[in-house]
PDB file of C-alpha atoms in Angstrom:
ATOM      1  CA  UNK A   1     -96.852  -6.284 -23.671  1.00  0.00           C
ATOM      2  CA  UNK A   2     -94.703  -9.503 -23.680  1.00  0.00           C
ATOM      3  CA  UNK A   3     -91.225  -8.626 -22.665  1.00  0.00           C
ATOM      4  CA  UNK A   4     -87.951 -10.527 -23.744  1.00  0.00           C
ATOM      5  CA  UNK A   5     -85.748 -12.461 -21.354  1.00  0.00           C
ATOM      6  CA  UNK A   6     -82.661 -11.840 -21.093  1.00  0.00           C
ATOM      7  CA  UNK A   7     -80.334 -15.335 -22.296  1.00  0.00           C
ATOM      8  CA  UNK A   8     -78.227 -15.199 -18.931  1.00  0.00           C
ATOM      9  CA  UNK A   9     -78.368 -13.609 -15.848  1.00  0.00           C
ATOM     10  CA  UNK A  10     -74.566 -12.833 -15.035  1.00  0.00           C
ATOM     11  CA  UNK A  11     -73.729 -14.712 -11.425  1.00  0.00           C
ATOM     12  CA  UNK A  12     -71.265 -11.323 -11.110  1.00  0.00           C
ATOM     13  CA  UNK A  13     -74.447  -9.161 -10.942  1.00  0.00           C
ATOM     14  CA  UNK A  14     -76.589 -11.581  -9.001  1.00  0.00           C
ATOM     15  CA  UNK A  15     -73.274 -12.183  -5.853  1.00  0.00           C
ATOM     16  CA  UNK A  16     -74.013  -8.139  -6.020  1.00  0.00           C
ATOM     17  CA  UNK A  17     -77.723  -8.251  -5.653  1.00  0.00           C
ATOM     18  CA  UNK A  18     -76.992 -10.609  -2.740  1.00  0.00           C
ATOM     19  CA  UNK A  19     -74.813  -8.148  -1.035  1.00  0.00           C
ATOM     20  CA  UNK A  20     -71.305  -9.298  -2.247  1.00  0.00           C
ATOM     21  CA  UNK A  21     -69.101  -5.749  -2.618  1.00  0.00           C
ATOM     22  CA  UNK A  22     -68.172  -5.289  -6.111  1.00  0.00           C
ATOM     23  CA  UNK A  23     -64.158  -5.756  -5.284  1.00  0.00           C
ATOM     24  CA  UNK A  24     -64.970  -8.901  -3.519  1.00  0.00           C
ATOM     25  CA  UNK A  25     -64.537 -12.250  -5.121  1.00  0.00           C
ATOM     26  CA  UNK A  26     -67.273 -14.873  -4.479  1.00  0.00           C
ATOM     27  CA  UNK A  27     -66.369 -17.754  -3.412  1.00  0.00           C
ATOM     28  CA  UNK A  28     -66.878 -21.075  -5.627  1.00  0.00           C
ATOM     29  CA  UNK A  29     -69.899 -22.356  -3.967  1.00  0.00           C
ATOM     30  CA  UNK A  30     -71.816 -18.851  -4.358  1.00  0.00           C
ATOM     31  CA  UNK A  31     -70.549 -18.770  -7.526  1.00  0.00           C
ATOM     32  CA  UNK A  32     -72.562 -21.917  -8.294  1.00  0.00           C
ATOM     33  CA  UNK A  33     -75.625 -20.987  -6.156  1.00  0.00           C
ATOM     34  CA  UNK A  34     -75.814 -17.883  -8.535  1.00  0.00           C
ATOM     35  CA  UNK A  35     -75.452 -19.976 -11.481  1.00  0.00           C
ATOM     36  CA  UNK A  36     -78.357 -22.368 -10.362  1.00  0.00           C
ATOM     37  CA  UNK A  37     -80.226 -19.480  -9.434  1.00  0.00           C
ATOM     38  CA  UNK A  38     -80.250 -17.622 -12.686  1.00  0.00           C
ATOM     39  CA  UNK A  39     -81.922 -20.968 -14.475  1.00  0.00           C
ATOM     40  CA  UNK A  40     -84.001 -21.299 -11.791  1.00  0.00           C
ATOM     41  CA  UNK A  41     -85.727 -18.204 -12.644  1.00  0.00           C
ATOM     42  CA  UNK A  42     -85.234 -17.606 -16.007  1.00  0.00           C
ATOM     43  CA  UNK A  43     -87.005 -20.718 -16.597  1.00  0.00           C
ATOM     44  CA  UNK A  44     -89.786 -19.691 -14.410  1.00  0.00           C
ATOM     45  CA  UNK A  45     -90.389 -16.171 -15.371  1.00  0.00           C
ATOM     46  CA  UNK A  46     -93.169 -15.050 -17.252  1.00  0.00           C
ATOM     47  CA  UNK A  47     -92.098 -11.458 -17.940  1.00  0.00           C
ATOM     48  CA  UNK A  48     -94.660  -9.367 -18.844  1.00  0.00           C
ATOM     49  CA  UNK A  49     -95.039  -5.131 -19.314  1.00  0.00           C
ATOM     50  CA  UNK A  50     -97.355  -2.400 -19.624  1.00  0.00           C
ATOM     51  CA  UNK A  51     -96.884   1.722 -20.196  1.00  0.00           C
ATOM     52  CA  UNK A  52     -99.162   4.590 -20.446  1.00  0.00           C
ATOM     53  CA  UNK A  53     -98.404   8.612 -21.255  1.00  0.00           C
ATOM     54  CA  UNK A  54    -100.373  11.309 -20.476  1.00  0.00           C
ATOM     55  CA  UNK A  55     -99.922  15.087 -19.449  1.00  0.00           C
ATOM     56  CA  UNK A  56     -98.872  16.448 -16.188  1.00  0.00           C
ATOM     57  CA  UNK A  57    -100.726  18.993 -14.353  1.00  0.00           C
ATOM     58  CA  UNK A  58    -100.910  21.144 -11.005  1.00  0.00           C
ATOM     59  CA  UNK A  59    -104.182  21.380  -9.355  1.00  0.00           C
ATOM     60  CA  UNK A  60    -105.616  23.823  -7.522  1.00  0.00           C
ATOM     61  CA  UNK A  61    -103.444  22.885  -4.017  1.00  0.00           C
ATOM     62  CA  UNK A  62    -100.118  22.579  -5.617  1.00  0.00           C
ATOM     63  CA  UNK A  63     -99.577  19.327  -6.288  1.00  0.00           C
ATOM     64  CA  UNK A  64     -98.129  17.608  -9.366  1.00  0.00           C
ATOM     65  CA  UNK A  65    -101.462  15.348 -10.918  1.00  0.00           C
ATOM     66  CA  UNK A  66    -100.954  12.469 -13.756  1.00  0.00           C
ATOM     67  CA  UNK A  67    -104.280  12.342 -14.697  1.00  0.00           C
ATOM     68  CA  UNK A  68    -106.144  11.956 -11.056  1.00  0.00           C
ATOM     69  CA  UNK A  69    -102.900  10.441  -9.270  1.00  0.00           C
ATOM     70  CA  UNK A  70    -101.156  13.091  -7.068  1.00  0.00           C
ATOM     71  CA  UNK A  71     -97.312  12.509  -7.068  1.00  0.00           C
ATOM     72  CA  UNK A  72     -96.169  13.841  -3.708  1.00  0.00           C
ATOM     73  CA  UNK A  73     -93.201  14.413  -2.149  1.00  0.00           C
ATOM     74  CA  UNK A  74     -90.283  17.019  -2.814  1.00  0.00           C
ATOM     75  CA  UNK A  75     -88.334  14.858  -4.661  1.00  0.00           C
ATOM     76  CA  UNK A  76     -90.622  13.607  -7.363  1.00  0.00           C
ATOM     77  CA  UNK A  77     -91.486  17.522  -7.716  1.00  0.00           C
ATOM     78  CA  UNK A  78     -87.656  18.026  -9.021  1.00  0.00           C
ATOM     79  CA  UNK A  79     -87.391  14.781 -10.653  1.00  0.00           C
ATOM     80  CA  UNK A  80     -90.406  15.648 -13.110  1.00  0.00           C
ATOM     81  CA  UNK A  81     -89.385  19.281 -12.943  1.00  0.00           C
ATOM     82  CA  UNK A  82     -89.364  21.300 -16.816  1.00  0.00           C
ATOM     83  CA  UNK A  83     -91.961  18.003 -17.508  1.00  0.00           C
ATOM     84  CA  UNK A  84     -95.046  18.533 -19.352  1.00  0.00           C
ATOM     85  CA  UNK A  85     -96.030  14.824 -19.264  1.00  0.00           C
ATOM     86  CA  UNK A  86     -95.253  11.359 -18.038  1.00  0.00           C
ATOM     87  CA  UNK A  87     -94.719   7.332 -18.541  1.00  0.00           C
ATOM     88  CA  UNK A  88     -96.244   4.865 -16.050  1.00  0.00           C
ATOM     89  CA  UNK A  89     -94.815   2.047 -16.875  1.00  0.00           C
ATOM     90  CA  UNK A  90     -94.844  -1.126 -14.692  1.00  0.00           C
ATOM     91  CA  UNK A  91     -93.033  -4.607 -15.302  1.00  0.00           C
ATOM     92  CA  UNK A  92     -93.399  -8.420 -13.676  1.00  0.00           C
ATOM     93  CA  UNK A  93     -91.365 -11.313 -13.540  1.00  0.00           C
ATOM     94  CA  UNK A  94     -94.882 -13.671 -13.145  1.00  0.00           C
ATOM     95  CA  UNK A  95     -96.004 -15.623 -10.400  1.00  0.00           C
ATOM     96  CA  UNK A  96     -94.373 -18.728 -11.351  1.00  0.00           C
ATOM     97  CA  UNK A  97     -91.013 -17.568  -9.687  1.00  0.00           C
ATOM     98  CA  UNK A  98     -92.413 -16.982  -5.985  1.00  0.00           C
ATOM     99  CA  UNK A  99     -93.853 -20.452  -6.296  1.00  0.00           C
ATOM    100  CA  UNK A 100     -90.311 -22.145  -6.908  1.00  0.00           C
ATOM    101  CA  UNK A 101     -89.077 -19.720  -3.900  1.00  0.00           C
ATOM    102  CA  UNK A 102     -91.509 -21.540  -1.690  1.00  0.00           C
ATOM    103  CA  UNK A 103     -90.644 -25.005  -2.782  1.00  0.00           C
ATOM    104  CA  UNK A 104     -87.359 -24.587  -2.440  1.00  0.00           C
ATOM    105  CA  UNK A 105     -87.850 -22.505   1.172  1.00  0.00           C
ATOM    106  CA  UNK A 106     -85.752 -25.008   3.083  1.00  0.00           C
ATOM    107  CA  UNK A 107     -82.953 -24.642   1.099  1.00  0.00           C
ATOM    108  CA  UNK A 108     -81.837 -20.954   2.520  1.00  0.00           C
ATOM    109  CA  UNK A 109     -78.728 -20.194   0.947  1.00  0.00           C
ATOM    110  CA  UNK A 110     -80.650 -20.645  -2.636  1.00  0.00           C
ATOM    111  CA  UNK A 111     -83.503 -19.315  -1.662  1.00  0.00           C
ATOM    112  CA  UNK A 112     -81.349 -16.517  -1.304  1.00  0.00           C
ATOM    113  CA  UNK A 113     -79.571 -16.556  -4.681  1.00  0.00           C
ATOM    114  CA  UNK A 114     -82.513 -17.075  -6.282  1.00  0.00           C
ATOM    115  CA  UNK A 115     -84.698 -14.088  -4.821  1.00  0.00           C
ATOM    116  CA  UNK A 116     -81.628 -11.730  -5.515  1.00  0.00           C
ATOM    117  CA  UNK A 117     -81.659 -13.047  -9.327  1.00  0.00           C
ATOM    118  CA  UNK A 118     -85.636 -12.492  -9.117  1.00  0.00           C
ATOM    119  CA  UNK A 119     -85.074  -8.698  -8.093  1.00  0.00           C
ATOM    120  CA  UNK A 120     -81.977  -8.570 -10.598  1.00  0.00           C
ATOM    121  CA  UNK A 121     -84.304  -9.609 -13.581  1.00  0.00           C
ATOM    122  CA  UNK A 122     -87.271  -7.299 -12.668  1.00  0.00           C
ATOM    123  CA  UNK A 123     -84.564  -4.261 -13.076  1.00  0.00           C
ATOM    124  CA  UNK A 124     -83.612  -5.683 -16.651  1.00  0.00           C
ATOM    125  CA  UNK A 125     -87.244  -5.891 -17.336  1.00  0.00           C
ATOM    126  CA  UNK A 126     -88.185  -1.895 -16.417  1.00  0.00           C
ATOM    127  CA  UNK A 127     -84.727  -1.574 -18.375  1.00  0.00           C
ATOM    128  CA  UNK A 128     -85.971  -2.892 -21.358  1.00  0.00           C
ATOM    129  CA  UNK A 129     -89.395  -1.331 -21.400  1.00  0.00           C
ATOM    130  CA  UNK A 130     -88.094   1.908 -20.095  1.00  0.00           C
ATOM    131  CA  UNK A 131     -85.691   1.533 -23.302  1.00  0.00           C
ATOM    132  CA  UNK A 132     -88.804   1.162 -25.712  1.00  0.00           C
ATOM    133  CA  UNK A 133     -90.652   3.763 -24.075  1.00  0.00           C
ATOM    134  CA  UNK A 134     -87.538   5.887 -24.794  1.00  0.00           C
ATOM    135  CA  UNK A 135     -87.713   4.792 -28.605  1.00  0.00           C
ATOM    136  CA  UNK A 136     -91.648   6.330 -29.063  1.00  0.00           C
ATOM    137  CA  UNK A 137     -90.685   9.885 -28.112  1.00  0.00           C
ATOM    138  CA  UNK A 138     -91.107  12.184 -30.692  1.00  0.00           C
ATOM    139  CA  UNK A 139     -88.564  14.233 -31.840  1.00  0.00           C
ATOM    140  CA  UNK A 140     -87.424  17.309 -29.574  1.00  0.00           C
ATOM    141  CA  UNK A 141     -88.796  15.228 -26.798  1.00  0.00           C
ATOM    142  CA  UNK A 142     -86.418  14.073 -23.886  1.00  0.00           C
ATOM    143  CA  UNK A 143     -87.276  11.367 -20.779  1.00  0.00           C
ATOM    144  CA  UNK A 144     -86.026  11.523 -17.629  1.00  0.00           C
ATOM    145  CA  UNK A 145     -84.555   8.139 -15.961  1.00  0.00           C
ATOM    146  CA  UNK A 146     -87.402   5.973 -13.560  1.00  0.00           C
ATOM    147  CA  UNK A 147     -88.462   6.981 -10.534  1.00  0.00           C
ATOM    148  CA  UNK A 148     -90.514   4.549  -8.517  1.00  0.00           C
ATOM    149  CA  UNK A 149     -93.025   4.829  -5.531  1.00  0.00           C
ATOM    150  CA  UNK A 150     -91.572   4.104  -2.034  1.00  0.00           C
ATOM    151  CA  UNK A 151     -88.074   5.696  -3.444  1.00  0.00           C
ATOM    152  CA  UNK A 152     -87.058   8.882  -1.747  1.00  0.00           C
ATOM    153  CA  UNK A 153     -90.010  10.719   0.268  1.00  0.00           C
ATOM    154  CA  UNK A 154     -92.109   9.779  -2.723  1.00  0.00           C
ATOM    155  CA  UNK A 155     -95.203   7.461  -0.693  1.00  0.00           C
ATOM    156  CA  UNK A 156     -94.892   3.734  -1.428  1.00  0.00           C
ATOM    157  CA  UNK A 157     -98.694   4.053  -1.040  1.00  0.00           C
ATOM    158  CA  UNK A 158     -98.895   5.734  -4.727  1.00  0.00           C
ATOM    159  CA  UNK A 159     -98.950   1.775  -5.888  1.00  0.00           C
ATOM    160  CA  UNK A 160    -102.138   1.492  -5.168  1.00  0.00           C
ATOM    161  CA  UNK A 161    -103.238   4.182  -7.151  1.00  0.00           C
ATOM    162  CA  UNK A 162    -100.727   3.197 -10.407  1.00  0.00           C
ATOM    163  CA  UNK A 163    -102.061  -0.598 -10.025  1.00  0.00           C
ATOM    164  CA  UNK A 164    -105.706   1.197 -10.387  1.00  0.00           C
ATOM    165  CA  UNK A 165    -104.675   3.715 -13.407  1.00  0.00           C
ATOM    166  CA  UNK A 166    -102.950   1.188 -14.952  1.00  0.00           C
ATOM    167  CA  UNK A 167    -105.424  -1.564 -14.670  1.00  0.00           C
ATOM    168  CA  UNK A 168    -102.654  -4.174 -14.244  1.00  0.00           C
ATOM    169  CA  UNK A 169    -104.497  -6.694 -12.419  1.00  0.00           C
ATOM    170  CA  UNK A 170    -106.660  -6.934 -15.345  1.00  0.00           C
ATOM    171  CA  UNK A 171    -103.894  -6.136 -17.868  1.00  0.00           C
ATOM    172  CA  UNK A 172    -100.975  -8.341 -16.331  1.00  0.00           C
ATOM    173  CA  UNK A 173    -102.277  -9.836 -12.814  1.00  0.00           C
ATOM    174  CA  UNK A 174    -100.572  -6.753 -10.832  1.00  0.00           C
ATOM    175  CA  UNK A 175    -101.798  -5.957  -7.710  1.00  0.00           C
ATOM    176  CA  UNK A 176    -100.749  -4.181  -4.933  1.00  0.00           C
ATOM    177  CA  UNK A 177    -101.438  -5.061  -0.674  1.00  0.00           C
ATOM    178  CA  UNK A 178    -102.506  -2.746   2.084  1.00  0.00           C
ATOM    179  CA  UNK A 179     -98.985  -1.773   2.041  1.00  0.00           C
ATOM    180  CA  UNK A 180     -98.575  -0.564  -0.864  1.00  0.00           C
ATOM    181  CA  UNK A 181     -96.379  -3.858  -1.914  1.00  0.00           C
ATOM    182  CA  UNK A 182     -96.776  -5.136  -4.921  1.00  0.00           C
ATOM    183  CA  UNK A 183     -97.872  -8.436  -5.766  1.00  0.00           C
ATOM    184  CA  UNK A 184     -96.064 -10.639  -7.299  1.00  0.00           C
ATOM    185  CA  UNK A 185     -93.319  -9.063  -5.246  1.00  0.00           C
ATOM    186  CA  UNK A 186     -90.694  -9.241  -7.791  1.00  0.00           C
ATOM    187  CA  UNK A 187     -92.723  -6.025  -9.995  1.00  0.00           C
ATOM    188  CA  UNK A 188     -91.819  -2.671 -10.710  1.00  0.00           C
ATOM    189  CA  UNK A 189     -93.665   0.541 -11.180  1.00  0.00           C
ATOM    190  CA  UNK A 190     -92.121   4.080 -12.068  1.00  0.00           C
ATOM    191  CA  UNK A 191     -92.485   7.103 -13.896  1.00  0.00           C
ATOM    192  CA  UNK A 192     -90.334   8.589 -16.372  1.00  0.00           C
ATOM    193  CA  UNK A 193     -90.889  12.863 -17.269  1.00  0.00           C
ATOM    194  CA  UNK A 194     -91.153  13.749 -20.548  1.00  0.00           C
ATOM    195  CA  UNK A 195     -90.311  17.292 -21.344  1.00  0.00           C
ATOM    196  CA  UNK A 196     -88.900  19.429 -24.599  1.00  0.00           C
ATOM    197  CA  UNK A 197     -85.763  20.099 -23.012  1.00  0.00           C
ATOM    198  CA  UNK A 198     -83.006  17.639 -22.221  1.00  0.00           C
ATOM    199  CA  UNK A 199     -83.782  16.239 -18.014  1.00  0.00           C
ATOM    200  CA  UNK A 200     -82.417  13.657 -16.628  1.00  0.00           C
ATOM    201  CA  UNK A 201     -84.287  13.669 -13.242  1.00  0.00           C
ATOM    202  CA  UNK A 202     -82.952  13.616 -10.150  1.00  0.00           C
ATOM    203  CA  UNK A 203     -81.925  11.101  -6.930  1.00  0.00           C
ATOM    204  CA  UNK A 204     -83.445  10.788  -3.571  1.00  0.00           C
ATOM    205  CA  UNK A 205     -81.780  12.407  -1.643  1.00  0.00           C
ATOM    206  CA  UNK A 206     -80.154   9.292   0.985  1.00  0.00           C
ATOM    207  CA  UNK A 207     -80.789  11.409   3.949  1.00  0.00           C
ATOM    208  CA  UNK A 208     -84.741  10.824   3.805  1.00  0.00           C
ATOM    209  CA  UNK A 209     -84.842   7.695   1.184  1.00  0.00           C
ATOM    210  CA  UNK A 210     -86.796   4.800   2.111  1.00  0.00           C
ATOM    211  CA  UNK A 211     -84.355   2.302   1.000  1.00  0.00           C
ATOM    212  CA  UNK A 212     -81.114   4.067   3.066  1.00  0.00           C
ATOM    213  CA  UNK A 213     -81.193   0.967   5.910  1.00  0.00           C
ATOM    214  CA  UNK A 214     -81.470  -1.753   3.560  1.00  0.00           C
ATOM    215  CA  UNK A 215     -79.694  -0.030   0.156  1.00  0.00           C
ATOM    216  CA  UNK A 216     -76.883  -2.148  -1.163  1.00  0.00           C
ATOM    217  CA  UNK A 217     -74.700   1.028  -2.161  1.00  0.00           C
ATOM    218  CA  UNK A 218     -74.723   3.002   0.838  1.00  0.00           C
ATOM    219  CA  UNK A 219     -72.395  -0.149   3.070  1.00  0.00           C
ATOM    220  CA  UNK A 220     -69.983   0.024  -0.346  1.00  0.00           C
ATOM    221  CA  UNK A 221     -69.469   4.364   0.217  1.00  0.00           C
ATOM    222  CA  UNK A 222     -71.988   4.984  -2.706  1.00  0.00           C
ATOM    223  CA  UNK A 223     -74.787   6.545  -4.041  1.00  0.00           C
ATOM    224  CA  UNK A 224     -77.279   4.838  -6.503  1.00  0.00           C
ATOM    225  CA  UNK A 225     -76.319   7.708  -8.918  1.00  0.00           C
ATOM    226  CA  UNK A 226     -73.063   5.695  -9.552  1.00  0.00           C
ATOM    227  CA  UNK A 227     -73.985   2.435 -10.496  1.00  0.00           C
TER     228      UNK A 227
END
């Protein structure tokens, strides 16, 4: 499905993507590089979405199935706990944008700016979709927030199998590397329980998530839960 962009991408929330704590002022000059950066790639994104819901099930070993894609890990066992069935849903800002990144390599500090307001956009877009997922339940039904591949101890390699369920090379030009990154690298995939009594999901757990090194929250004293 076509997805809507947003008409701004505030230069507040793209100095934080770049690693700017919230209680620090920018200074002018980032300030502008933000700016520039949100046209950049708001003018080069070609946003597009896809979702599909079916029924969860344990197979003979144990392990949590959506339809024949295990979900392992402890953590994506209590996330879709109470859940009877699930949402793969996976979003992509388009190939256009990681063409202007390359043009504009040389130029670091907007290179930058502009791949932080890439990864801020491809959160608005699972936002929004996750949002009209939300707004097909039926009633009595409840969703649990996203939970994406490579988040927690939940195996980044499960792309590779979403990419395939999904068809989203065919269905959006989604694909995934030996990796299990995806490609175009500014793309989301994640899975939202659905179950008949209110869940929210839960967090990874910082001491064995993926992201702890690298995760934005964790040098500000935070957990992800409190954004």
């Amino acid at each position: 499905m076509q997805l809507q962009l947003p008409n701004e991408l505030p230069w507040q929330e793209i100095c934080s993507w770049m690693g700017y704590p919230s209680h620090q002022q920018p200074d002018p000059q980032t300030i502008s590089l933000a700016q520039q950066a949100s046209k950049i790639v708001l003018n080069s994104a070609q946003p597009r979405g896809i979702f599909q819901r079916d029924g969860l099930y344990t197979n003979e070993q144990g392990t949590i199935m959506w339809r024949q894609m295990p979900l392992l890990g402890e953590d994506i066992g209590l996330h879709l706990k109470h859940c009877t069935h699930a949402v793969w849903m996976a979003v992509t800002i388009g190939t256009k944008t990681e063409m202007q990144l390359r043009r504009i390599a040389k130029d670091v500090a907007l290179s930058y700016a502009v791949d932080a307001a890439a990864g801020l956009l491809a959160e608005k877009l699972a936002d929004q979709l996750q949002a009209f997922v939300q707004e097909q339940l039926q009633q009595g039904e409840y969703m649990t927030i996203r939970y994406s591949p490579g988040y927690g101890d939940f195996p980044i390699e499960t792309q590779r199998a979403v990419v395939r369920m999904l068809d989203t090379q065919k269905q959006m030009g989604l694909t995934v590397n030996s990796g299990g990154i995806l490609i175009p690298r500014k793309s989301i995939t994640a899975i939202c329980g659905i179950s008949n009594q209110p869940v929210k999901g839960r967090l990874a757990g910082c001491n064995h998530c993926l992201l702890r090194e690298k995760c934005k929250y964790r040098k500000e004293g935070k957990y992800c839960g409190q954004s």
